[in-house]
Amino acid sequence: MNEYKKYGLSFVEMETLDKDAAFIVSKELIQELFCNMAKLCTKYSNNLFYDLPYSYTERRLDSVLLPALSKICDSMVTTEAPTYRHFHSSNKFVGSDSYGRIDYWCIYKGYSFVIELKQSFDCFLSDNTRARLRKSWKKMNEQLFTIENDVRQYTELTKGVIRIGLHIITSYSDKEPSKILIDKYKEKISSIIERLPSQVIKIDGKNFPSLKPNILIGWVIPDKIVLDERAWETIPGIWAMAKVLPPIQHTGFKNQC
């Protein structure tokens, strides 16, 4: 487990050994996005109101994710990009081909990125990851794998298209906020880093090793925000769990050569 500070905030992350250049750029994008998102989230606890985006669904997260992504990608970002989802034997998912939308498309450090977003809740007092969270993780990966054919047609002049599944996970307890609960959460951080990647691949009694996340970053939320008298539950941390797939050479890459 690695620990670091950015923007005066505290973060932890799962160690990764992948040294591939595209993966390093992808990890940097996720780190920058998550840290900037966390910084923006602190602004939602103020003298006027207390309404934290990570207390809700992925739609509410867009209020902090999109500004953060636009900033680090120099505004080269779009949302709800149309796509075609194609199911075939090699992507290991079963379903019917359909049209859909990609949550985010952006360009960062010479690569195109498509990002599928999910948001879930995880009770940090439990040693078991909720079935709903695990199914959401599987659905997100299905969305990633089934757009492979579509992204090959992208025409921007970049080094490749990298697909990222980004799952924001809110660690919570429905108990009244207290310093005791915060300390208990901090004690469990290392076990959460082990639990989430190992349990999220176990869905409906089956194991899906290929869906194992390769990035996990946590924000340890400042005590002042967690203990605010307006808080109705205890949320001492949030996580960015990600699956990064290898880059795909696309039409734009070929035109560049």
XYZ file of N, CA and C in Angstrom:
771
model
N 0.843 -1.197 0.000
C 0.000 0.000 0.000
C 0.875 1.242 0.000
N 0.573 2.170 -0.891
C 1.275 3.446 -0.945
C 0.386 4.553 -0.379
N 1.006 5.513 0.297
C 0.291 6.662 0.839
C 0.933 7.940 0.314
N 0.097 8.928 -0.011
C 0.646 10.199 -0.475
C -0.365 11.317 -0.247
N 0.103 12.540 -0.359
C -0.753 13.711 -0.201
C -0.749 14.543 -1.481
N -1.889 15.130 -1.785
C -2.008 16.038 -2.924
C -3.127 17.025 -2.616
N -2.884 18.277 -2.932
C -3.846 19.348 -2.640
C -4.205 19.389 -1.158
N -3.272 18.974 -0.303
C -3.518 18.975 1.127
C -4.424 17.846 1.590
N -4.705 16.876 0.705
C -5.574 15.749 1.021
C -4.765 14.457 1.065
N -5.284 13.455 1.762
C -4.565 12.197 1.954
C -5.145 11.095 1.069
N -4.244 10.353 0.406
C -4.653 9.279 -0.491
C -3.852 8.017 -0.196
N -4.442 6.883 -0.508
C -3.762 5.582 -0.422
C -4.012 4.860 -1.736
N -3.140 3.945 -2.093
C -3.378 3.210 -3.335
C -2.757 1.824 -3.283
N -3.351 0.938 -4.059
C -2.835 -0.408 -4.223
C -1.569 -0.347 -5.070
N -0.572 -1.112 -4.711
C 0.663 -1.139 -5.491
C 0.427 -1.836 -6.827
N 1.009 -1.277 -7.885
C 0.916 -1.880 -9.210
C 2.323 -2.076 -9.767
N 2.512 -3.189 -10.466
C 3.834 -3.523 -10.992
C 3.939 -3.321 -12.502
N 2.837 -3.008 -13.145
C 2.815 -2.856 -14.604
C 3.642 -1.641 -15.020
N 4.646 -1.844 -15.881
C 5.539 -0.771 -16.328
C 5.278 -0.362 -17.775
N 4.220 -0.920 -18.383
C 3.893 -0.581 -19.755
C 3.608 0.918 -19.872
N 4.117 1.546 -20.933
C 4.011 3.001 -21.086
C 2.560 3.465 -21.125
N 1.711 2.750 -21.859
C 0.308 3.148 -21.959
C -0.395 3.018 -20.613
N -0.043 1.976 -19.855
C -0.660 1.797 -18.542
C -0.233 2.916 -17.599
N 1.027 3.308 -17.661
C 1.525 4.383 -16.796
C 0.772 5.687 -17.070
N 0.537 5.994 -18.348
C -0.223 7.197 -18.705
C -1.662 7.065 -18.199
N -2.230 5.880 -18.337
C -3.607 5.648 -17.875
C -3.715 5.834 -16.363
N -2.760 5.288 -15.645
C -2.778 5.413 -14.187
C -2.637 6.875 -13.763
N -1.792 7.597 -14.479
C -1.612 9.011 -14.167
C -2.912 9.784 -14.399
N -3.609 9.458 -15.483
C -4.896 10.104 -15.758
C -5.886 9.840 -14.627
N -5.976 8.593 -14.183
C -6.911 8.243 -13.116
C -6.528 8.930 -11.807
N -5.238 8.955 -11.492
C -4.780 9.629 -10.281
C -5.138 11.111 -10.309
N -4.834 11.770 -11.431
C -5.121 13.195 -11.555
C -6.618 13.457 -11.476
N -7.396 12.612 -12.145
C -8.843 12.788 -12.143
C -9.408 12.619 -10.738
N -8.976 11.570 -10.054
C -9.513 11.283 -8.725
C -9.100 12.352 -7.712
N -7.847 12.775 -7.763
C -7.375 13.796 -6.812
C -8.064 15.137 -7.053
N -8.243 15.500 -8.319
C -8.945 16.752 -8.625
C -10.419 16.660 -8.248
N -11.006 15.479 -8.452
C -12.390 15.269 -8.047
C -12.543 15.436 -6.539
N -11.612 14.849 -5.780
C -11.650 14.957 -4.323
C -11.547 16.420 -3.885
N -10.655 17.147 -4.529
C -10.488 18.564 -4.199
C -11.793 19.327 -4.415
N -12.475 19.044 -5.519
C -13.748 19.715 -5.793
C -14.826 19.298 -4.802
N -14.787 18.045 -4.378
C -15.791 17.558 -3.419
C -15.734 18.324 -2.100
N -14.540 18.763 -1.701
C -14.427 19.483 -0.427
C -15.206 20.795 -0.453
N -15.442 21.327 -1.643
C -16.173 22.590 -1.767
C -17.662 22.417 -1.499
N -18.128 21.180 -1.461
C -19.542 20.917 -1.210
C -19.856 20.807 0.273
N -18.863 21.070 1.105
C -19.042 21.181 2.549
C -18.619 22.594 2.927
N -19.600 23.476 3.110
C -19.284 24.891 3.329
C -20.317 25.527 4.249
N -20.221 26.834 4.425
C -21.130 27.533 5.331
C -22.547 27.651 4.780
N -22.699 27.470 3.463
C -24.009 27.618 2.833
C -24.787 26.312 2.755
N -24.056 25.215 2.476
C -24.744 23.923 2.345
C -23.764 22.771 2.558
N -24.329 21.592 2.787
C -23.560 20.355 2.973
C -24.264 19.295 2.136
N -23.711 18.997 0.958
C -24.397 18.106 0.015
C -23.342 17.414 -0.844
N -22.717 16.383 -0.307
C -21.547 15.764 -0.916
C -21.919 14.889 -2.116
N -21.293 15.108 -3.279
C -21.659 14.379 -4.504
C -21.536 12.869 -4.391
N -20.589 12.392 -3.584
C -20.368 10.951 -3.474
C -21.381 10.269 -2.551
N -22.333 11.035 -2.034
C -23.396 10.453 -1.214
C -24.559 9.956 -2.060
N -24.472 10.189 -3.378
C -25.587 9.887 -4.262
C -25.169 8.879 -5.333
N -25.649 9.066 -6.556
C -25.387 8.139 -7.646
C -24.344 8.714 -8.597
N -24.024 7.924 -9.631
C -23.007 8.372 -10.583
C -23.415 9.640 -11.324
N -24.707 9.878 -11.482
C -25.148 11.102 -12.154
C -24.735 12.342 -11.368
N -24.837 12.265 -10.044
C -24.427 13.405 -9.221
C -22.911 13.586 -9.246
N -22.160 12.495 -9.398
C -20.706 12.585 -9.462
C -20.236 13.386 -10.666
N -21.078 13.449 -11.703
C -20.708 14.181 -12.906
C -20.416 15.646 -12.604
N -21.003 16.176 -11.531
C -20.799 17.584 -11.181
C -19.360 17.868 -10.761
N -18.628 16.833 -10.345
C -17.216 17.033 -9.987
C -16.269 16.310 -10.942
N -16.714 15.207 -11.534
C -15.841 14.460 -12.450
C -15.615 15.211 -13.760
N -16.679 15.746 -14.337
C -16.529 16.414 -15.629
C -15.633 17.650 -15.552
N -15.807 18.552 -14.571
C -14.876 19.690 -14.474
C -13.429 19.246 -14.269
N -13.228 18.201 -13.445
C -11.869 17.713 -13.196
C -11.252 17.145 -14.467
N -12.038 16.354 -15.205
C -11.529 15.743 -16.439
C -11.249 16.797 -17.494
N -12.118 17.784 -17.607
C -11.932 18.855 -18.584
C -10.661 19.647 -18.291
N -10.389 19.857 -17.017
C -9.189 20.609 -16.627
C -7.912 19.879 -17.020
N -7.818 18.601 -16.694
C -6.557 17.892 -16.932
C -6.385 17.480 -18.387
N -7.484 17.488 -19.152
C -7.409 17.115 -20.579
C -7.506 18.345 -21.487
N -7.306 19.512 -20.936
C -7.320 20.760 -21.712
C -8.610 20.879 -22.535
N -9.717 20.541 -21.906
C -11.066 20.662 -22.476
C -11.376 19.677 -23.599
N -10.456 18.764 -23.924
C -10.725 17.794 -24.989
C -11.499 16.610 -24.416
N -12.757 16.883 -24.092
C -13.625 15.917 -23.417
C -15.029 15.993 -24.018
N -15.662 14.848 -24.188
C -17.089 14.817 -24.501
C -17.759 13.798 -23.580
N -19.056 13.956 -23.399
C -19.835 13.021 -22.590
C -20.920 12.379 -23.449
N -21.394 11.225 -22.986
C -22.509 10.533 -23.652
C -22.242 10.313 -25.146
N -21.024 9.876 -25.480
C -20.675 9.624 -26.885
C -21.382 8.363 -27.385
N -22.076 8.420 -28.532
C -22.783 7.234 -29.046
C -21.812 6.099 -29.356
N -22.256 4.873 -29.128
C -21.418 3.713 -29.416
C -22.298 2.523 -29.779
N -21.662 1.505 -30.334
C -22.368 0.260 -30.666
C -21.727 -0.862 -29.878
N -22.512 -1.571 -29.100
C -22.003 -2.644 -28.250
C -22.213 -3.977 -28.961
N -21.080 -4.655 -29.221
C -21.121 -5.902 -29.984
C -20.687 -7.065 -29.103
N -21.578 -8.037 -28.939
C -21.281 -9.234 -28.154
C -20.777 -10.330 -29.084
N -19.656 -10.947 -28.708
C -19.152 -12.077 -29.477
C -18.386 -13.000 -28.541
N -18.054 -14.169 -29.006
C -17.496 -15.208 -28.138
C -16.207 -14.789 -27.456
N -15.399 -13.979 -28.124
C -14.088 -13.649 -27.555
C -14.172 -12.693 -26.371
N -15.268 -11.922 -26.252
C -15.318 -11.002 -25.115
C -15.996 -11.611 -23.881
N -16.397 -12.892 -23.989
C -16.839 -13.681 -22.833
C -18.117 -13.174 -22.170
N -18.860 -12.317 -22.850
C -20.120 -11.842 -22.305
C -21.258 -12.283 -23.214
N -22.400 -12.501 -22.627
C -23.567 -12.953 -23.380
C -24.605 -11.849 -23.405
N -25.111 -11.532 -24.583
C -26.122 -10.495 -24.697
C -26.440 -10.212 -26.139
N -27.282 -9.240 -26.362
C -27.667 -8.848 -27.714
C -26.995 -7.538 -28.088
N -26.519 -7.443 -29.330
C -25.912 -6.213 -29.799
C -26.900 -5.053 -29.637
N -26.357 -3.895 -29.302
C -27.247 -2.746 -29.083
C -26.468 -1.442 -29.194
N -27.197 -0.364 -29.382
C -26.599 0.962 -29.352
C -26.623 1.484 -27.922
N -25.600 2.262 -27.584
C -25.536 2.817 -26.245
C -24.716 4.093 -26.241
N -24.258 4.481 -25.060
C -23.453 5.698 -24.936
C -22.294 5.461 -23.978
N -21.159 6.048 -24.316
C -19.977 6.005 -23.466
C -20.025 7.215 -22.545
N -19.727 7.019 -21.277
C -19.848 8.117 -20.314
C -18.911 9.279 -20.633
N -17.621 8.982 -20.880
C -16.663 10.052 -21.174
C -15.699 9.618 -22.277
N -15.356 10.559 -23.143
C -14.270 10.400 -24.109
C -13.346 11.582 -23.901
N -12.034 11.339 -23.946
C -11.090 12.446 -23.781
C -9.759 12.084 -24.429
N -8.900 13.082 -24.556
C -7.529 12.874 -25.032
C -6.578 13.346 -23.939
N -5.618 12.492 -23.591
C -4.647 12.814 -22.547
C -3.298 12.238 -22.939
N -2.297 13.121 -23.010
C -0.916 12.734 -23.311
C -0.808 11.825 -24.540
N -1.514 12.205 -25.597
C -1.358 11.523 -26.879
C -2.214 10.295 -27.080
N -3.012 9.924 -26.088
C -3.910 8.772 -26.213
C -5.363 9.225 -26.154
N -6.216 8.503 -26.862
C -7.659 8.662 -26.682
C -8.095 7.741 -25.555
N -9.036 8.209 -24.752
C -9.568 7.396 -23.668
C -11.086 7.374 -23.741
N -11.652 6.192 -23.539
C -13.090 6.103 -23.311
C -13.274 5.545 -21.902
N -14.139 6.198 -21.147
C -14.311 5.861 -19.734
C -15.764 5.504 -19.464
N -15.964 4.320 -18.921
C -17.273 3.904 -18.444
C -17.288 4.076 -16.929
N -18.319 4.714 -16.405
C -18.384 5.057 -14.989
C -19.495 4.294 -14.274
N -19.179 3.804 -13.080
C -20.177 3.245 -12.178
C -19.921 3.803 -10.777
N -20.959 3.790 -9.952
C -20.818 4.239 -8.572
C -21.569 3.285 -7.664
N -20.936 2.892 -6.562
C -21.550 1.950 -5.626
C -21.187 2.336 -4.194
N -21.862 1.661 -3.249
C -21.603 1.877 -1.831
C -21.063 0.594 -1.210
N -20.143 0.757 -0.253
C -19.517 -0.379 0.416
C -19.471 -0.101 1.911
N -20.095 -0.974 2.700
C -20.084 -0.806 4.153
C -18.715 -1.217 4.694
N -17.966 -0.257 5.205
C -16.589 -0.550 5.620
C -16.526 -1.388 6.896
N -17.645 -1.525 7.615
C -17.660 -2.349 8.815
C -17.800 -3.832 8.491
N -18.158 -4.132 7.240
C -18.341 -5.519 6.821
C -17.088 -6.042 6.125
N -16.888 -7.342 6.202
C -15.771 -7.973 5.491
C -16.221 -8.568 4.160
N -17.464 -8.317 3.795
C -18.008 -8.836 2.539
C -18.416 -7.693 1.621
N -18.047 -7.808 0.361
C -18.403 -6.807 -0.633
C -19.805 -7.098 -1.153
N -20.639 -6.081 -1.206
C -22.043 -6.249 -1.587
C -22.171 -6.850 -2.991
N -23.172 -7.740 -3.133
C -23.426 -8.365 -4.439
C -23.767 -7.318 -5.485
N -24.471 -6.280 -5.085
C -24.858 -5.226 -6.032
C -23.635 -4.525 -6.605
N -22.637 -4.287 -5.753
C -21.396 -3.661 -6.209
C -20.681 -4.571 -7.201
N -20.608 -5.866 -6.885
C -19.897 -6.804 -7.757
C -20.593 -6.935 -9.113
N -21.914 -6.938 -9.116
C -22.645 -7.018 -10.380
C -22.473 -5.743 -11.200
N -22.400 -4.620 -10.526
C -22.166 -3.352 -11.212
C -20.779 -3.338 -11.861
N -19.794 -3.895 -11.157
C -18.432 -3.997 -11.700
C -18.413 -4.870 -12.952
N -19.135 -5.988 -12.907
C -19.199 -6.871 -14.071
C -19.877 -6.173 -15.244
N -20.974 -5.450 -14.980
C -21.690 -4.739 -16.038
C -20.792 -3.697 -16.694
N -20.018 -3.000 -15.900
C -19.113 -1.986 -16.431
C -18.072 -2.618 -17.349
N -17.542 -3.768 -16.950
C -16.564 -4.461 -17.787
C -17.201 -4.962 -19.081
N -18.424 -5.415 -18.991
C -19.152 -5.815 -20.197
C -19.244 -4.643 -21.175
N -19.540 -3.466 -20.656
C -19.631 -2.282 -21.503
C -18.281 -1.964 -22.147
N -17.203 -2.165 -21.404
C -15.863 -1.903 -21.943
C -15.510 -2.844 -23.087
N -15.708 -4.140 -22.853
C -15.284 -5.149 -23.819
C -16.123 -5.108 -25.102
N -17.392 -4.765 -24.991
C -18.266 -4.844 -26.157
C -18.208 -3.619 -27.066
N -17.397 -2.612 -26.720
C -17.245 -1.461 -27.613
C -15.941 -1.533 -28.405
N -15.232 -2.650 -28.305
C -13.924 -2.780 -28.966
C -14.002 -2.493 -30.457
N -14.946 -3.092 -31.152
C -15.057 -2.885 -32.598
C -15.366 -1.440 -32.940
N -16.205 -0.810 -32.129
C -16.617 0.568 -32.411
C -15.457 1.548 -32.280
N -14.646 1.399 -31.231
C -13.575 2.376 -31.007
C -12.457 2.243 -32.037
N -12.388 1.129 -32.736
C -11.387 0.976 -33.796
C -11.622 1.968 -34.936
N -12.817 2.524 -35.010
C -13.153 3.454 -36.084
C -12.870 4.913 -35.722
N -12.367 5.177 -34.535
C -12.116 6.560 -34.121
C -11.081 7.208 -35.041
N -11.292 8.473 -35.392
C -10.461 9.124 -36.416
C -9.461 10.141 -35.863
N -9.470 10.431 -34.571
C -8.511 11.412 -34.048
C -7.094 10.859 -34.145
N -6.134 11.763 -34.323
C -4.748 11.359 -34.568
C -4.017 11.125 -33.249
N -4.295 9.990 -32.615
C -3.651 9.652 -31.351
C -2.957 8.296 -31.452
N -2.220 7.964 -30.401
C -1.408 6.737 -30.407
C -2.223 5.471 -30.139
N -3.483 5.621 -29.832
C -4.330 4.464 -29.558
C -5.505 4.858 -28.695
N -6.489 3.963 -28.618
C -7.655 4.182 -27.763
C -7.543 3.247 -26.561
N -7.607 3.814 -25.377
C -7.526 3.041 -24.141
C -8.882 3.076 -23.453
N -9.405 1.881 -23.150
C -10.694 1.779 -22.466
C -10.465 1.645 -20.958
N -11.178 2.471 -20.213
C -11.074 2.452 -18.751
C -12.458 2.283 -18.141
N -12.565 1.321 -17.247
C -13.758 1.198 -16.418
C -13.439 1.814 -15.071
N -14.177 2.844 -14.693
C -13.909 3.566 -13.446
C -15.098 3.403 -12.500
N -14.848 2.742 -11.389
C -15.896 2.468 -10.410
C -15.602 3.272 -9.155
N -16.420 4.291 -8.890
C -16.265 5.081 -7.671
C -17.058 4.395 -6.567
N -16.382 4.096 -5.468
C -16.998 3.344 -4.376
C -16.983 4.188 -3.099
N -18.152 4.414 -2.552
C -18.291 5.201 -1.333
C -18.287 4.275 -0.120
N -17.282 4.428 0.738
C -17.233 3.662 1.985
C -18.134 4.343 3.010
N -19.069 3.585 3.574
C -20.043 4.233 4.444
C -20.444 3.331 5.619
N -21.077 3.968 6.586
C -21.820 3.276 7.636
C -23.055 4.123 7.906
N -24.196 3.486 8.130
C -25.403 4.261 8.393
C -25.482 4.721 9.852
N -24.412 4.450 10.599
C -24.354 4.900 11.989
C -23.970 6.379 12.051
N -24.336 7.023 13.135
C -24.035 8.442 13.323
C -22.518 8.661 13.321
N -22.035 9.692 12.631
C -20.585 9.934 12.551
C -19.945 10.095 13.933
N -18.761 9.493 14.062
C -18.014 9.624 15.312
C -16.532 9.403 15.024
N -15.702 9.902 15.911
C -14.260 9.709 15.760
C -13.912 8.228 15.875
N -14.670 7.493 16.661
C -14.420 6.055 16.813
C -14.599 5.344 15.479
N -15.673 5.689 14.745
C -15.911 5.070 13.445
C -14.836 5.455 12.433
N -14.402 6.702 12.479
C -13.342 7.149 11.568
C -12.066 6.359 11.818
N -11.705 6.202 13.085
C -10.495 5.449 13.430
C -10.621 3.986 13.000
N -11.831 3.433 13.145
C -12.053 2.052 12.730
C -11.879 1.906 11.224
N -12.359 2.911 10.480
C -12.189 2.891 9.019
C -10.705 2.929 8.651
N -9.966 3.822 9.280
C -8.542 3.958 8.962
C -7.789 2.666 9.274
N -8.211 1.956 10.319
C -7.584 0.673 10.649
C -7.862 -0.378 9.578
N -8.983 -0.239 8.884
C -9.407 -1.254 7.922
C -8.992 -0.937 6.482
N -8.332 0.177 6.264
C -7.978 0.578 4.895
C -7.165 -0.487 4.177
N -6.144 -1.021 4.831
C -5.289 -2.022 4.176
C -6.078 -3.278 3.829
N -7.022 -3.672 4.698
C -7.824 -4.862 4.397
C -8.832 -4.589 3.287
N -9.314 -3.345 3.173
C -10.218 -2.980 2.077
C -9.480 -3.068 0.744
N -8.212 -2.633 0.743
C -7.401 -2.693 -0.474
C -7.215 -4.139 -0.928
N -7.166 -5.063 0.001
C -7.065 -6.488 -0.343
C -8.425 -7.075 -0.701
N -9.466 -6.667 0.025
C -10.791 -7.265 -0.143
C -11.451 -6.920 -1.470
N -11.477 -5.647 -1.825
C -12.217 -5.241 -3.018
C -11.734 -5.951 -4.293
N -10.425 -5.933 -4.615
C -9.990 -6.603 -5.846
C -10.220 -8.113 -5.831
N -10.133 -8.733 -4.658
C -10.277 -10.194 -4.599
C -11.735 -10.632 -4.630
N -12.644 -9.820 -4.070
C -14.049 -10.224 -4.007
C -14.877 -9.730 -5.185
N -14.453 -8.659 -5.827
C -15.273 -8.078 -6.892
C -15.354 -8.979 -8.122
N -14.450 -9.939 -8.234
C -14.462 -10.853 -9.384
C -15.318 -12.086 -9.128
N -15.907 -12.186 -7.935
C -16.752 -13.332 -7.594
C -18.210 -12.903 -7.700
N -18.869 -13.389 -8.754
C -20.218 -12.921 -9.070
C -21.135 -14.117 -9.299
N -22.227 -14.157 -8.557
C -23.211 -15.237 -8.679
C -22.576 -16.623 -8.582
N -21.638 -16.763 -7.662
C -21.007 -18.055 -7.439
C -19.944 -18.439 -8.444
N -19.613 -17.539 -9.360
C -18.590 -17.809 -10.365
C -17.429 -16.838 -10.217
N -16.238 -17.292 -10.631
C -15.055 -16.437 -10.601
C -14.767 -15.892 -11.997
N -14.424 -14.606 -12.064
C -14.076 -13.952 -13.325
C -12.703 -13.283 -13.166
N -11.609 -14.071 -13.159
C -10.263 -13.516 -12.926
C -9.888 -12.401 -13.907
N -10.396 -12.473 -15.134
C -10.034 -11.466 -16.144
C -10.590 -10.085 -15.802
N -11.533 -10.025 -14.873
C -12.133 -8.744 -14.500
C -11.442 -8.087 -13.306
N -10.349 -8.664 -12.857
C -9.671 -8.115 -11.680
C -9.185 -6.689 -11.950
N -9.486 -5.736 -11.056
C -9.032 -4.357 -11.257
C -7.522 -4.255 -11.185
N -6.958 -3.313 -11.951
C -5.506 -3.118 -11.875
C -5.116 -1.774 -11.265
N -6.108 -0.997 -10.826
C -5.839 0.255 -10.102
C -6.877 0.408 -8.997
N -6.428 0.788 -7.811
C -7.328 1.080 -6.695
C -6.720 2.212 -5.877
N -7.423 3.335 -5.835
C -6.955 4.516 -5.109
C -8.043 4.955 -4.136
N -7.657 5.302 -2.917
C -8.627 5.749 -1.928
C -8.321 7.146 -1.423
N -9.376 7.909 -1.208
C -9.252 9.232 -0.589
C -9.730 9.121 0.851
N -8.855 9.481 1.794
C -9.218 9.508 3.209
C -9.800 10.888 3.487
N -11.104 10.959 3.597
C -11.806 12.241 3.691
C -11.483 12.928 5.024
N -11.200 14.234 4.992
C -10.864 14.947 6.232
C -11.938 14.780 7.315
N -11.492 14.603 8.548
C -12.406 14.402 9.678
C -13.446 15.513 9.758
N -13.037 16.733 9.456
C -13.948 17.880 9.561
C -15.189 17.683 8.697
N -15.010 17.113 7.500
C -16.143 16.882 6.593
C -16.987 15.712 7.089
N -16.309 14.643 7.533
C -17.024 13.443 7.982
C -17.877 13.739 9.209
N -17.354 14.547 10.135
C -18.010 14.789 11.420
C -18.935 16.001 11.411
N -19.129 16.622 10.272
C -20.004 17.797 10.195
C -21.370 17.458 10.818
N -21.882 18.368 11.625
C -23.145 18.109 12.326
C -24.328 17.919 11.375
N -24.147 18.310 10.102
C -25.224 18.130 9.125
C -25.176 16.758 8.448
N -24.139 15.970 8.730
C -24.002 14.645 8.109
C -25.047 13.693 8.673
N -25.658 12.895 7.787
C -26.679 11.941 8.227
C -26.164 10.492 8.249
N -24.924 10.278 7.800
C -24.293 8.967 7.851
C -22.785 9.176 7.906
N -22.035 8.111 8.108
C -20.577 8.211 8.204
C -19.953 7.787 6.881
N -19.277 8.740 6.220
C -18.565 8.446 4.965
C -17.122 8.936 5.122
N -16.225 8.059 5.588
C -14.842 8.475 5.850
C -13.899 8.314 4.665
N -14.379 7.710 3.557
C -13.477 7.520 2.410
C -14.236 7.140 1.160
N -13.637 7.440 0.017
C -14.152 6.948 -1.261
C -12.991 6.365 -2.053
N -13.337 5.495 -2.993
C -12.337 4.751 -3.754
C -12.567 4.899 -5.258
N -11.480 4.898 -5.998
C -11.537 4.796 -7.455
C -10.926 3.453 -7.821
N -11.778 2.508 -8.203
C -11.316 1.188 -8.618
C -11.438 1.116 -10.136
N -10.351 0.756 -10.805
C -10.348 0.853 -12.267
C -9.829 -0.399 -12.943
N -10.381 -0.643 -14.121
C -9.887 -1.668 -15.032
C -9.392 -0.946 -16.274
N -8.103 -1.085 -16.558
C -7.492 -0.452 -17.728
C -7.166 -1.530 -18.746
N -7.691 -1.392 -19.954
C -7.438 -2.356 -21.018
C -6.334 -1.842 -21.940
N -5.619 -2.733 -22.611
C -4.523 -2.321 -23.504
C -5.031 -1.412 -24.626
N -4.166 -0.528 -25.136
C -4.587 0.377 -26.213
C -4.928 -0.367 -27.499
N -5.875 0.191 -28.232
C -6.298 -0.350 -29.521
C -5.860 0.603 -30.619
N -5.219 0.072 -31.636
C -4.892 0.910 -32.796
C -6.180 1.167 -33.568
N -6.394 2.419 -33.920
C -7.648 2.815 -34.536
C -7.386 3.547 -35.854
N -8.441 3.951 -36.510
C -8.312 4.583 -37.836
C -7.409 5.807 -37.783
N -7.562 6.633 -36.755
C -6.747 7.840 -36.618
C -5.276 7.515 -36.484
N -4.952 6.448 -35.739
C -3.562 6.034 -35.574
C -2.964 5.645 -36.927
N -3.724 4.913 -37.730
C -3.231 4.492 -39.042
C -3.016 5.680 -39.967
N -3.905 6.676 -39.877
C -3.749 7.873 -40.705
C -2.536 8.687 -40.290
N -2.133 8.533 -39.023
C -1.008 9.286 -38.487
C 0.325 8.713 -38.976
N 0.328 7.407 -39.270
C 1.576 6.717 -39.642
C 1.987 7.035 -41.088
